[in-house]
Tab-separated table of C-alpha atoms in Angstrom:
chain	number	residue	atom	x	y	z
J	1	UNK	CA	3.584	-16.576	-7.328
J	2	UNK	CA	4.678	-16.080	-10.849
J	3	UNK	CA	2.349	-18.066	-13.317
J	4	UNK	CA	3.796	-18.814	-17.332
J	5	UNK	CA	-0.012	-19.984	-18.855
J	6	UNK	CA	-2.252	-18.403	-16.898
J	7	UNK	CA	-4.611	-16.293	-18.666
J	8	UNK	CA	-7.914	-14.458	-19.194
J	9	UNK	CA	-9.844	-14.577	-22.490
J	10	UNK	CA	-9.435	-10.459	-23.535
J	11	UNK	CA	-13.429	-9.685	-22.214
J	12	UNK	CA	-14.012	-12.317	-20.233
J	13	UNK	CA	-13.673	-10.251	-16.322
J	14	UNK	CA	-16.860	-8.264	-15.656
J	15	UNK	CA	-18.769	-7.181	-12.688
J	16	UNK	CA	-22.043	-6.186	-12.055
J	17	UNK	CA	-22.884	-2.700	-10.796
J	18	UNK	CA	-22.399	-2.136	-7.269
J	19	UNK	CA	-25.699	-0.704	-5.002
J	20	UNK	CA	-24.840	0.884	-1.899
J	21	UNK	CA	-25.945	-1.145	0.513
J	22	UNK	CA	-29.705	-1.349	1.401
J	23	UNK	CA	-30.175	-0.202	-1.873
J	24	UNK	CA	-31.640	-1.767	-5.266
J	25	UNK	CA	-29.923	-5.137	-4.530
J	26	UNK	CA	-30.296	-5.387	-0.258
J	27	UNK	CA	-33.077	-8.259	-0.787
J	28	UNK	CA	-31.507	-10.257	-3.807
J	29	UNK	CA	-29.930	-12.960	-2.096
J	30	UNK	CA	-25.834	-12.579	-3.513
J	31	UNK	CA	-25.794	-16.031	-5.146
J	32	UNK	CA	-29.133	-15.357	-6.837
J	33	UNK	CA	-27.344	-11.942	-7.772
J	34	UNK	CA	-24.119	-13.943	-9.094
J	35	UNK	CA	-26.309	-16.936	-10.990
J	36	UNK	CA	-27.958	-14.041	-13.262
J	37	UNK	CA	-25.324	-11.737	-13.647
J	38	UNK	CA	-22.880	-15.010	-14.607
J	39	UNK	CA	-25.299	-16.242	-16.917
J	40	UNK	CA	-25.563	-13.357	-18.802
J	41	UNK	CA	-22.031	-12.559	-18.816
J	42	UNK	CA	-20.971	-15.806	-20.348
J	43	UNK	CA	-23.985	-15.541	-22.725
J	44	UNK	CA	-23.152	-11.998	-23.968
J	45	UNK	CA	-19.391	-13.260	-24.594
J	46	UNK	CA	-20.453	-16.436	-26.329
J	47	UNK	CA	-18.433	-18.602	-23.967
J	48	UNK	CA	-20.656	-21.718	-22.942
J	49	UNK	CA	-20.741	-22.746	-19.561
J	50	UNK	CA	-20.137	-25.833	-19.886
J	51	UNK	CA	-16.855	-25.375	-21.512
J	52	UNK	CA	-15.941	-24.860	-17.938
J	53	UNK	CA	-14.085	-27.879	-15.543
J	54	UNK	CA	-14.500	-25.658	-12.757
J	55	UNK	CA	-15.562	-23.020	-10.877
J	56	UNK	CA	-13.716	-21.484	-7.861
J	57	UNK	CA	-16.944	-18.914	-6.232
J	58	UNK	CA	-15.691	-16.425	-3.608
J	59	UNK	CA	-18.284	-14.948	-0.823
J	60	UNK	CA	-17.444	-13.186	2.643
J	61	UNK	CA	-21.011	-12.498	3.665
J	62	UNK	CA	-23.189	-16.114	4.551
J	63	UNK	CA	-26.548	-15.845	2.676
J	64	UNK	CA	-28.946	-18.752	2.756
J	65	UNK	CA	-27.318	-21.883	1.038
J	66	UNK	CA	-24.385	-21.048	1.217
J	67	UNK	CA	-23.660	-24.685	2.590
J	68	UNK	CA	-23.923	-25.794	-1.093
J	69	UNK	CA	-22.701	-22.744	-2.586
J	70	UNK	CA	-20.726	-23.662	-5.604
J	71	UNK	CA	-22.365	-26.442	-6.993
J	72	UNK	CA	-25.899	-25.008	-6.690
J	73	UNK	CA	-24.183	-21.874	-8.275
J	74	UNK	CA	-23.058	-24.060	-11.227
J	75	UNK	CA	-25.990	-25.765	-11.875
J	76	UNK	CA	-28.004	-22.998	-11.709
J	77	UNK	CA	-25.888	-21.162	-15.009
J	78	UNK	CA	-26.017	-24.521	-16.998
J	79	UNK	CA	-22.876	-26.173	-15.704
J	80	UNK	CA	-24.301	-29.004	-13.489
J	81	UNK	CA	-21.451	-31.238	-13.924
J	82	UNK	CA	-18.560	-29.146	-12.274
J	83	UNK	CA	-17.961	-27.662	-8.503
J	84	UNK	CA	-14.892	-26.174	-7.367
J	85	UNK	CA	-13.240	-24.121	-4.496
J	86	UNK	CA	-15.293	-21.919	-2.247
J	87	UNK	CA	-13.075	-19.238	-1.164
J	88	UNK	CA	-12.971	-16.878	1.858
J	89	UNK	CA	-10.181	-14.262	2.766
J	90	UNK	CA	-11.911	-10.490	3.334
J	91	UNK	CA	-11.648	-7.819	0.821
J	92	UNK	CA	-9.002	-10.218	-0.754
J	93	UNK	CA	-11.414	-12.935	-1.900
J	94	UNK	CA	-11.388	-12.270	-5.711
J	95	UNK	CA	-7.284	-11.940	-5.709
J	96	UNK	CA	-7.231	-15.370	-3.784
J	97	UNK	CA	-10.252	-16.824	-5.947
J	98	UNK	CA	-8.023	-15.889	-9.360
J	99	UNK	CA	-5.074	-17.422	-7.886
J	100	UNK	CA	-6.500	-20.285	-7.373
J	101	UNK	CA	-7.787	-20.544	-10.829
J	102	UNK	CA	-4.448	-19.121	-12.327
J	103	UNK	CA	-2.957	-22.184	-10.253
J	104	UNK	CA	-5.303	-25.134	-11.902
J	105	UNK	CA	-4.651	-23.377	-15.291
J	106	UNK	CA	-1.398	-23.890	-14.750
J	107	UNK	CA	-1.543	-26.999	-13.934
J	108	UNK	CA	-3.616	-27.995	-17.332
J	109	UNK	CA	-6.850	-28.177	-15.215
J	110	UNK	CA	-8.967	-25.674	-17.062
J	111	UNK	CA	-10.956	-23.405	-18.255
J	112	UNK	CA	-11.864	-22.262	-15.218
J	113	UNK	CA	-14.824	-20.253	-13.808
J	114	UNK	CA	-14.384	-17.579	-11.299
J	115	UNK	CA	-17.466	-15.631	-9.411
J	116	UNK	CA	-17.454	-13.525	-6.425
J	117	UNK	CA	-20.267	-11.996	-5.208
J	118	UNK	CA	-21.421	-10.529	-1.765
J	119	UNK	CA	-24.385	-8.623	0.119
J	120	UNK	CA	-23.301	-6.455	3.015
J	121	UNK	CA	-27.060	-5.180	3.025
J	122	UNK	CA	-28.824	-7.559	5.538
J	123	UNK	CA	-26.066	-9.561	6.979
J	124	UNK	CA	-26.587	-12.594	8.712
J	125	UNK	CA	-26.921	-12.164	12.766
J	126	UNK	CA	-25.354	-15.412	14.264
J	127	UNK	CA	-26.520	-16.949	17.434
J	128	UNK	CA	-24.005	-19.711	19.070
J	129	UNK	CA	-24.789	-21.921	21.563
J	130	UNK	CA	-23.147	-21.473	25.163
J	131	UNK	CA	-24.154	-24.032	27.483
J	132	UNK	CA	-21.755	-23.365	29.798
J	133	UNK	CA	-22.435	-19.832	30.441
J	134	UNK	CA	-24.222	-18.519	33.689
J	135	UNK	CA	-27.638	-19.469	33.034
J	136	UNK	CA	-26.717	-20.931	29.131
J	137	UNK	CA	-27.281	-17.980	27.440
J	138	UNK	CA	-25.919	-17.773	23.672
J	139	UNK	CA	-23.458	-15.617	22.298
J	140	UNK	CA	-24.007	-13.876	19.236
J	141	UNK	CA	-22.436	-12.021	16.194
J	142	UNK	CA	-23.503	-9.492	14.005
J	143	UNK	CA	-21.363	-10.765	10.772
J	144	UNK	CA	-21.232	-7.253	8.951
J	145	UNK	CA	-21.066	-4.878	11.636
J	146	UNK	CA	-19.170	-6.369	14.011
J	147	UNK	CA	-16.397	-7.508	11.983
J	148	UNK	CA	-16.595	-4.013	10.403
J	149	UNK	CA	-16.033	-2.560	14.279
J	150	UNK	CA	-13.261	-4.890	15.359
J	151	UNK	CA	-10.534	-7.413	14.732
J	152	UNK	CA	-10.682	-9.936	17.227
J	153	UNK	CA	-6.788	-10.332	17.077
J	154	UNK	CA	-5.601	-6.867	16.419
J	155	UNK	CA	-8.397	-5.522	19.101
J	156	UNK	CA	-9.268	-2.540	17.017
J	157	UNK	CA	-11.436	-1.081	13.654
J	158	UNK	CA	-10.537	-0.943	10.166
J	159	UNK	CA	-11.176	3.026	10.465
J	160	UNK	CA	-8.468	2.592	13.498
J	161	UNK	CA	-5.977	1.248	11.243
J	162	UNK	CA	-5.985	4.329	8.764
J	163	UNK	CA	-6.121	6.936	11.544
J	164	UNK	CA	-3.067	5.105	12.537
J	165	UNK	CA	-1.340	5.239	9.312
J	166	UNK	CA	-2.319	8.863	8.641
J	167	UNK	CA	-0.732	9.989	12.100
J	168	UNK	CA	2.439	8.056	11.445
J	169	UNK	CA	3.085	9.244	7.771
J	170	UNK	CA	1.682	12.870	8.798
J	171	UNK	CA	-0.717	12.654	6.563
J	172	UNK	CA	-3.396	16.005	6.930
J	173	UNK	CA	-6.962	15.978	6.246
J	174	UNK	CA	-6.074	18.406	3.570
J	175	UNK	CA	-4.385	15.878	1.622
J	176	UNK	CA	-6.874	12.883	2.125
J	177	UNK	CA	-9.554	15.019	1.226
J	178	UNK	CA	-7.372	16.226	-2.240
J	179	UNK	CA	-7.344	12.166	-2.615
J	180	UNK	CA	-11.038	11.296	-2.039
J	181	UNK	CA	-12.257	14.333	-4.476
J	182	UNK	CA	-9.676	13.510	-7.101
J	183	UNK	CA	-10.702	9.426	-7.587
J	184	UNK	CA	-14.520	10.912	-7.439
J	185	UNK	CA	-12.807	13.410	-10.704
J	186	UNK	CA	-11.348	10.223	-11.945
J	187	UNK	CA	-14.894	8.233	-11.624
J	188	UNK	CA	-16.529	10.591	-13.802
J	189	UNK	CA	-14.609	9.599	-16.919
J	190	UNK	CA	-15.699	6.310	-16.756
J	191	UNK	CA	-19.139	8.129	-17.252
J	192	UNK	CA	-18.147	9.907	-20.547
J	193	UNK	CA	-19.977	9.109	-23.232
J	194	UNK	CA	-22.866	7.445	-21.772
J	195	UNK	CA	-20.709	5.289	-19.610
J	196	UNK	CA	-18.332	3.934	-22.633
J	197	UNK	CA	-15.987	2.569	-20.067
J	198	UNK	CA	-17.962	0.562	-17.989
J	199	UNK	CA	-19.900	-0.454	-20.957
J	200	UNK	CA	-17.084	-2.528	-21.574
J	201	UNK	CA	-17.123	-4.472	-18.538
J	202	UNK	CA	-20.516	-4.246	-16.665
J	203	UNK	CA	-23.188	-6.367	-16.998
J	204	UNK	CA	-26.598	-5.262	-15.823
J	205	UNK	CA	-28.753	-6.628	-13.501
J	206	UNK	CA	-32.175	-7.859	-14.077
J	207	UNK	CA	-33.971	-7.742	-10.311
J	208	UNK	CA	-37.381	-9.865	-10.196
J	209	UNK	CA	-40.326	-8.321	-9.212
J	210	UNK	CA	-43.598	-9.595	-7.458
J	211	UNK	CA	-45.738	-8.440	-10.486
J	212	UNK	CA	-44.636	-6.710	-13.234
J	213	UNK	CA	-41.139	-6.533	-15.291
J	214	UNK	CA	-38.075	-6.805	-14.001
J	215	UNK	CA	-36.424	-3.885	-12.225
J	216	UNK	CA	-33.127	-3.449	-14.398
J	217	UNK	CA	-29.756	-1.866	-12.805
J	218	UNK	CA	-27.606	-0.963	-14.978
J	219	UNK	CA	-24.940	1.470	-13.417
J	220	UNK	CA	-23.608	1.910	-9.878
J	221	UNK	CA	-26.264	2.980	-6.995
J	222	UNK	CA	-25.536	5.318	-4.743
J	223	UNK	CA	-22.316	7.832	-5.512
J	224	UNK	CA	-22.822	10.900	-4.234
J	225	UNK	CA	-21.751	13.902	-5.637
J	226	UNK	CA	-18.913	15.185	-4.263
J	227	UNK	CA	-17.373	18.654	-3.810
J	228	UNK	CA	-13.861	19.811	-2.216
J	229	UNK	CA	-16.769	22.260	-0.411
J	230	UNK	CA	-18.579	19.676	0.836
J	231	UNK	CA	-15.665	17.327	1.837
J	232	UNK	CA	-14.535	20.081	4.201
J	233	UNK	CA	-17.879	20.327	5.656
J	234	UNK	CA	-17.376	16.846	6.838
J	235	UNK	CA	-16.438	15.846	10.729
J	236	UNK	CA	-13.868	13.150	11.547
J	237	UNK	CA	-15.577	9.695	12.018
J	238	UNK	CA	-13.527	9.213	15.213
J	239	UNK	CA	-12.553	12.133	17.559
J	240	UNK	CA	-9.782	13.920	16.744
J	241	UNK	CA	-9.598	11.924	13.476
J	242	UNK	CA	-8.528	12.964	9.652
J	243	UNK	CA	-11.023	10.312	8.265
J	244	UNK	CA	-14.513	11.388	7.447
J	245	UNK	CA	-17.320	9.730	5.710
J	246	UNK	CA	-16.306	11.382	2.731
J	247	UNK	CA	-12.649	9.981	2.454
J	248	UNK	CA	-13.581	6.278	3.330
J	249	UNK	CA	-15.449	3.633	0.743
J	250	UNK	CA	-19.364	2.616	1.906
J	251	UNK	CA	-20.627	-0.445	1.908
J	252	UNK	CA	-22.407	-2.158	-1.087
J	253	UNK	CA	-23.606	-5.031	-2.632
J	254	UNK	CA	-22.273	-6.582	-6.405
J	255	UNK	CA	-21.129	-9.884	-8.094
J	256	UNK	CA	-17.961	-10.156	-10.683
J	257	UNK	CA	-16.065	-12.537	-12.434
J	258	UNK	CA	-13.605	-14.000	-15.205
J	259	UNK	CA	-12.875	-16.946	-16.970
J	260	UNK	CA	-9.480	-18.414	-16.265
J	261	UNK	CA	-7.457	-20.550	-18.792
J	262	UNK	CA	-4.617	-21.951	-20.063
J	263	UNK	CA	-3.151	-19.271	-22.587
J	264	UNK	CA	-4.220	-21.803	-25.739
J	265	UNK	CA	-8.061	-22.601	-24.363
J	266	UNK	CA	-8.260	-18.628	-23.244
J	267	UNK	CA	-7.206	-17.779	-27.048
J	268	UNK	CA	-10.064	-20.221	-28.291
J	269	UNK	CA	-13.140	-19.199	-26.013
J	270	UNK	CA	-12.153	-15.800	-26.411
J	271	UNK	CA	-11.909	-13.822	-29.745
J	272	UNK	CA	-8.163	-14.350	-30.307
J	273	UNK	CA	-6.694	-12.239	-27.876
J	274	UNK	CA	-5.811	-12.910	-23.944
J	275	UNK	CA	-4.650	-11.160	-20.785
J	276	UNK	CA	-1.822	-13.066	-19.492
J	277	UNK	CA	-2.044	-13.138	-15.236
J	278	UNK	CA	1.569	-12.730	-14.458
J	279	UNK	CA	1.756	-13.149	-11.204
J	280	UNK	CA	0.312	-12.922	-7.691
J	281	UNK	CA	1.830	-11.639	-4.289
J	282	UNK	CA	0.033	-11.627	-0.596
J	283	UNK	CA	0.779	-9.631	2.443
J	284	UNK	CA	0.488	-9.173	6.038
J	285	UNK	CA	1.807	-5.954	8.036
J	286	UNK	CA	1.912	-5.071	11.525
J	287	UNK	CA	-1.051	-5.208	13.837
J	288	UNK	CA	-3.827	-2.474	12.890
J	289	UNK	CA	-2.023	-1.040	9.829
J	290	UNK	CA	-4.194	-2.397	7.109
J	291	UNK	CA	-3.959	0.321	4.990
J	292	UNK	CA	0.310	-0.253	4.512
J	293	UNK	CA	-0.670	-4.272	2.881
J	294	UNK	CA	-1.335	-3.026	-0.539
J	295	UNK	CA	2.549	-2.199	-0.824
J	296	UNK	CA	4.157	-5.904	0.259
J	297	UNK	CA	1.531	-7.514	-1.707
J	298	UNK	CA	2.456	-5.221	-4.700
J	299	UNK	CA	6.138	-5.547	-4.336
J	300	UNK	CA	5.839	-9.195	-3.803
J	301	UNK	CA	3.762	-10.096	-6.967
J	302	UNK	CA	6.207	-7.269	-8.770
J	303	UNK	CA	8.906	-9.450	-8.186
J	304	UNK	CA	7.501	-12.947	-8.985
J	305	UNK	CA	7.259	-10.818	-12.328
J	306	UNK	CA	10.693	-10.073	-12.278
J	307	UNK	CA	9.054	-6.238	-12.977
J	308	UNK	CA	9.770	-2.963	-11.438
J	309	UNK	CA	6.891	-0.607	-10.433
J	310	UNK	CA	8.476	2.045	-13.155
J	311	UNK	CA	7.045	-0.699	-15.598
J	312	UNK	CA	3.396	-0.172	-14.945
J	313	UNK	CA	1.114	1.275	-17.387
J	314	UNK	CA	-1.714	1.061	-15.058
J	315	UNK	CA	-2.373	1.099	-11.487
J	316	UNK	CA	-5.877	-0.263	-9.610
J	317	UNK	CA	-6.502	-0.237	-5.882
J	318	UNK	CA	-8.972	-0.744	-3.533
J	319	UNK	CA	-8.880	1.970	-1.184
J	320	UNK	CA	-11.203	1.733	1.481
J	321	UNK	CA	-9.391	4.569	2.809
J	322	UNK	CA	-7.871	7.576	0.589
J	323	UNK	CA	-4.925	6.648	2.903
J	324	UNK	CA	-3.894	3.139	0.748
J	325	UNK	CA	-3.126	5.334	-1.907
J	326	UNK	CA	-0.918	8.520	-0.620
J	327	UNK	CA	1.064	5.456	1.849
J	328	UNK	CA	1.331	3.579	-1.511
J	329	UNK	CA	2.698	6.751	-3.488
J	330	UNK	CA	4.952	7.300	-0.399
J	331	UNK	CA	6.556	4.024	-0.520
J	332	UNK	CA	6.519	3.310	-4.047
J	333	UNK	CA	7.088	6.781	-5.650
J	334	UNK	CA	4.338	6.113	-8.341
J	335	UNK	CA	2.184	9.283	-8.343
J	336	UNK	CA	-1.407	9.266	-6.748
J	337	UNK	CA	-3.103	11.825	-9.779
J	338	UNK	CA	-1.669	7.900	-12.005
J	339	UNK	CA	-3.571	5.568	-9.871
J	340	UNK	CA	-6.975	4.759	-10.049
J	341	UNK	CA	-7.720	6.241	-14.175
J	342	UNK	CA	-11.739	5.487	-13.864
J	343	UNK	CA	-12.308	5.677	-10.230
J	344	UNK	CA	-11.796	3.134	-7.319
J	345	UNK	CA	-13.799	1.231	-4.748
J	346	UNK	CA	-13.646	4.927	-2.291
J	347	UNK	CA	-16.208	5.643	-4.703
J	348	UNK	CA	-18.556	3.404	-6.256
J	349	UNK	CA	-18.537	0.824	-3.197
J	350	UNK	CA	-16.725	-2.286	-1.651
J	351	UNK	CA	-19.097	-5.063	-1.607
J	352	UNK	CA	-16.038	-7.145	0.020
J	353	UNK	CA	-15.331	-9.914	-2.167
J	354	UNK	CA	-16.094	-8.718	-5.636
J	355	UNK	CA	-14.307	-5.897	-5.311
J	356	UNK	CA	-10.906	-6.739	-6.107
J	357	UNK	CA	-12.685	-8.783	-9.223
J	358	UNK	CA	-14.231	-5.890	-10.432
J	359	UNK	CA	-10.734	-3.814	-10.176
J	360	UNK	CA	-9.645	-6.363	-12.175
J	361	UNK	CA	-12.092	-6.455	-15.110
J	362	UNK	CA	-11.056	-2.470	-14.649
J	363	UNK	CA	-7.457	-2.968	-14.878
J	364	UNK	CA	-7.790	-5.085	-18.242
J	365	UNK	CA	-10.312	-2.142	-19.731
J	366	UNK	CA	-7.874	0.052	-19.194
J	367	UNK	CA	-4.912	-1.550	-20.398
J	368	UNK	CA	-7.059	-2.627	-23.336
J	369	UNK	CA	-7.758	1.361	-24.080
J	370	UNK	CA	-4.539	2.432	-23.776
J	371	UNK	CA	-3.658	-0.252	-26.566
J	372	UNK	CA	-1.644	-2.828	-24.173
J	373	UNK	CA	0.547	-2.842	-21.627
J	374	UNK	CA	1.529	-3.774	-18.004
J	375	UNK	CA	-1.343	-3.549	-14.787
J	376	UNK	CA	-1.206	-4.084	-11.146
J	377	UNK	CA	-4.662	-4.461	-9.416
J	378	UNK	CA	-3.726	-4.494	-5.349
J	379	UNK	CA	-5.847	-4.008	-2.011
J	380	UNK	CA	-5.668	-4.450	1.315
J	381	UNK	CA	-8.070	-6.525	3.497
J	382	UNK	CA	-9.249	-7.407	6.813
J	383	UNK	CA	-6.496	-8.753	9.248
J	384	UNK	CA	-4.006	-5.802	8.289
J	385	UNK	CA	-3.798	-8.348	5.055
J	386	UNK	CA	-3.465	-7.394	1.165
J	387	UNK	CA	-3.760	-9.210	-2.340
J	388	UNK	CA	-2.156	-8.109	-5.646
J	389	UNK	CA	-1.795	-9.364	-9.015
J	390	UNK	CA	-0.019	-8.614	-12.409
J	391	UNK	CA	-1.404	-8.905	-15.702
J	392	UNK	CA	-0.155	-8.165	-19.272
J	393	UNK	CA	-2.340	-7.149	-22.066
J	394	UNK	CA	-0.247	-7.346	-25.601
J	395	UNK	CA	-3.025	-8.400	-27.908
């Protein structure tokens, strides 16, 4: 969909760290984690919440009260009188949750509040009644893990759709692994100079304590080092495989988030200068190919653009597999070592909806460091699905 007033105060998309998951953040309930990390991100930004008509909040994961998740979310960061969208769709929540926003901005309903947020540490186990079963016993569903292990349409796992992609582009392990190490080369930089880049986006996260102060988290929990040594070391997750444990993204838990307005109101909340959303594209591919979405999506949102992929300055994906990115560079001719500048959700995490908002914020930082210029942010997502949007920085 191509959008003409859509836009993001320059600033105003951040993300929290992401924490592997059972780590630093596996007992912080995700819209706890969201209220405080909003809150402060509005306040360090000087943008009130109430200047906000609504908020669209994005969550895959159920967490307790979720029933009433957006309007306990907004009246819990000073914006009682607004609710919005909740919104739902994978590992391309935060894509969907911006278009929706970009769509009421264009539509003079605005400014709008986005917030994603997830915990894959902990995740709900379902029980559902069955009374007609022999002897009325219940089915159940682990929500994480067994989505993780199987599409209920496509029959098979997410790691089954890369293995598939990999055999039929003839991709080696030699080259996935050359992938994996060089976005873990690329996430370093974003470390330079005490974490300069990320500085620009991330807001830290104050965890509450039974006694005592706060526990703060203020960078990513739980990237490994990472070696082309110890990549090799690694066996295939499934036999026979190319995909290892070193080559595919781990869960994790996070909240992100942007304000989304008309181009005038963006101008005002912000200090002058905007990020214009030009457009949004989603994809579906063939049954168990996730990995191949990230292209359609890409060339679909390209062309609501009326842009070419030769004009892109900068290139974000999330890659739960090192394969998105070599079958994207195979289909779109835009080089792998160009993707990804500061690292990628293979390395610091996919907390499933915040993700793509948090390649986002990334997207803007580094158009905004580069002094301008053209960005695509696209992923793929459960359901063999993918997201993408466009977004111009001028200012």
């Amino acid at each position: 969909m191509r959008f003409e007033r859509a836009a993001i105060p320059l600033g105003a998309a951040w993300s929290s760290p992401f924490a592997r998951w059972q780590g630093p953040f596996a007992e912080l309930s995700s819209i706890d984690l969201a209220a405080s990390v909003t809150t402060r991100a509005l306040a360090d930004r000087g943008i009130p919440a109430e200047a906000m008509r609504q908020l669209v909040f994005g969550w895959t994961v159920p967490q307790p009260g979720i029933f009433y998740g957006a309007p306990t979310l907004a009246g819990r960061i000073g914006a009682p009188g607004i609710s919005g969208s909740m919104v739902s769709q994978a590992c391309a929540t935060s894509v969907a949750a911006i278009d929706v926003a970009a769509m009421a901005a264009e539509g003079g309903r605005g400014p709008n509040l986005v917030v994603v947020a997830d915990r894959t540490s902990n995740g709900p186990h379902l029980v559902y009644p069955s009374p007609s079963s022999r002897g009325g016993t219940v089915r159940s569903e682990d929500w994480v893990m067994d989505n993780f292990a199987c599409d209920p349409w496509a029959g098979e796992s997410m790691i089954a759709t890369a293995e598939h992609v990999a055999t039929e582009a003839g991709f080696t392990r030699d080259e996935i692994d050359r992938v994996a190490l060089l976005r873990y080369e690329q996430y370093e930089r974003a470390l330079d100079d005490d974490r300069a880049f990320q500085r620009r986006y991330m807001v830290p996260v104050e965890i509450p304590q039974g006694r005592g102060e706060p526990v703060v988290v203020e960078a990513d929990a739980g990237v490994y080092p990472t070696t082309k040594e110890g990549l090799a070391k690694l066996q295939p997750v499934e036999p026979d495989g190319v995909i290892t444990f070193g080559s595919q993204t781990h869960p994790a838990d996070g909240a992100a988030g942007a304000v989304v307005a008309d181009e005038s109101s963006a101008r005002e909340l912000g200090d002058g200068g905007v990020v214009r959303i030009l457009s949004s594209g989603f994809s579906r591919v063939e049954k168990a190919r996730m990995p191949k979405a990230t292209v359609p999506a890409a060339r679909e949102a390209l062309a609501d653009a009326g842009l070419g992929i030769e004009d892109l300055d900068v290139v974000m994906t999330h890659n739960p597999f090192a394969v998105n990115d070599l079958w994207f560079s195979l289909e779109t001719g835009y080089p792998v070592e160009d993707m990804n500048p500061f690292g990628c959700s293979l390395v610091y995490g996919h907390p499933q909806g915040p993700t793509g908002a948090r390649g986002v914020a990334e997207v803007i930082e580094a158009l905004r460091a580069r002094g301008g210029g053209v960005g695509l942010f696209t992923g793929c997502a459960a359901g063999d699905t993918g997201g993408a949007l466009v977004l111009h920085v001028d200012d």
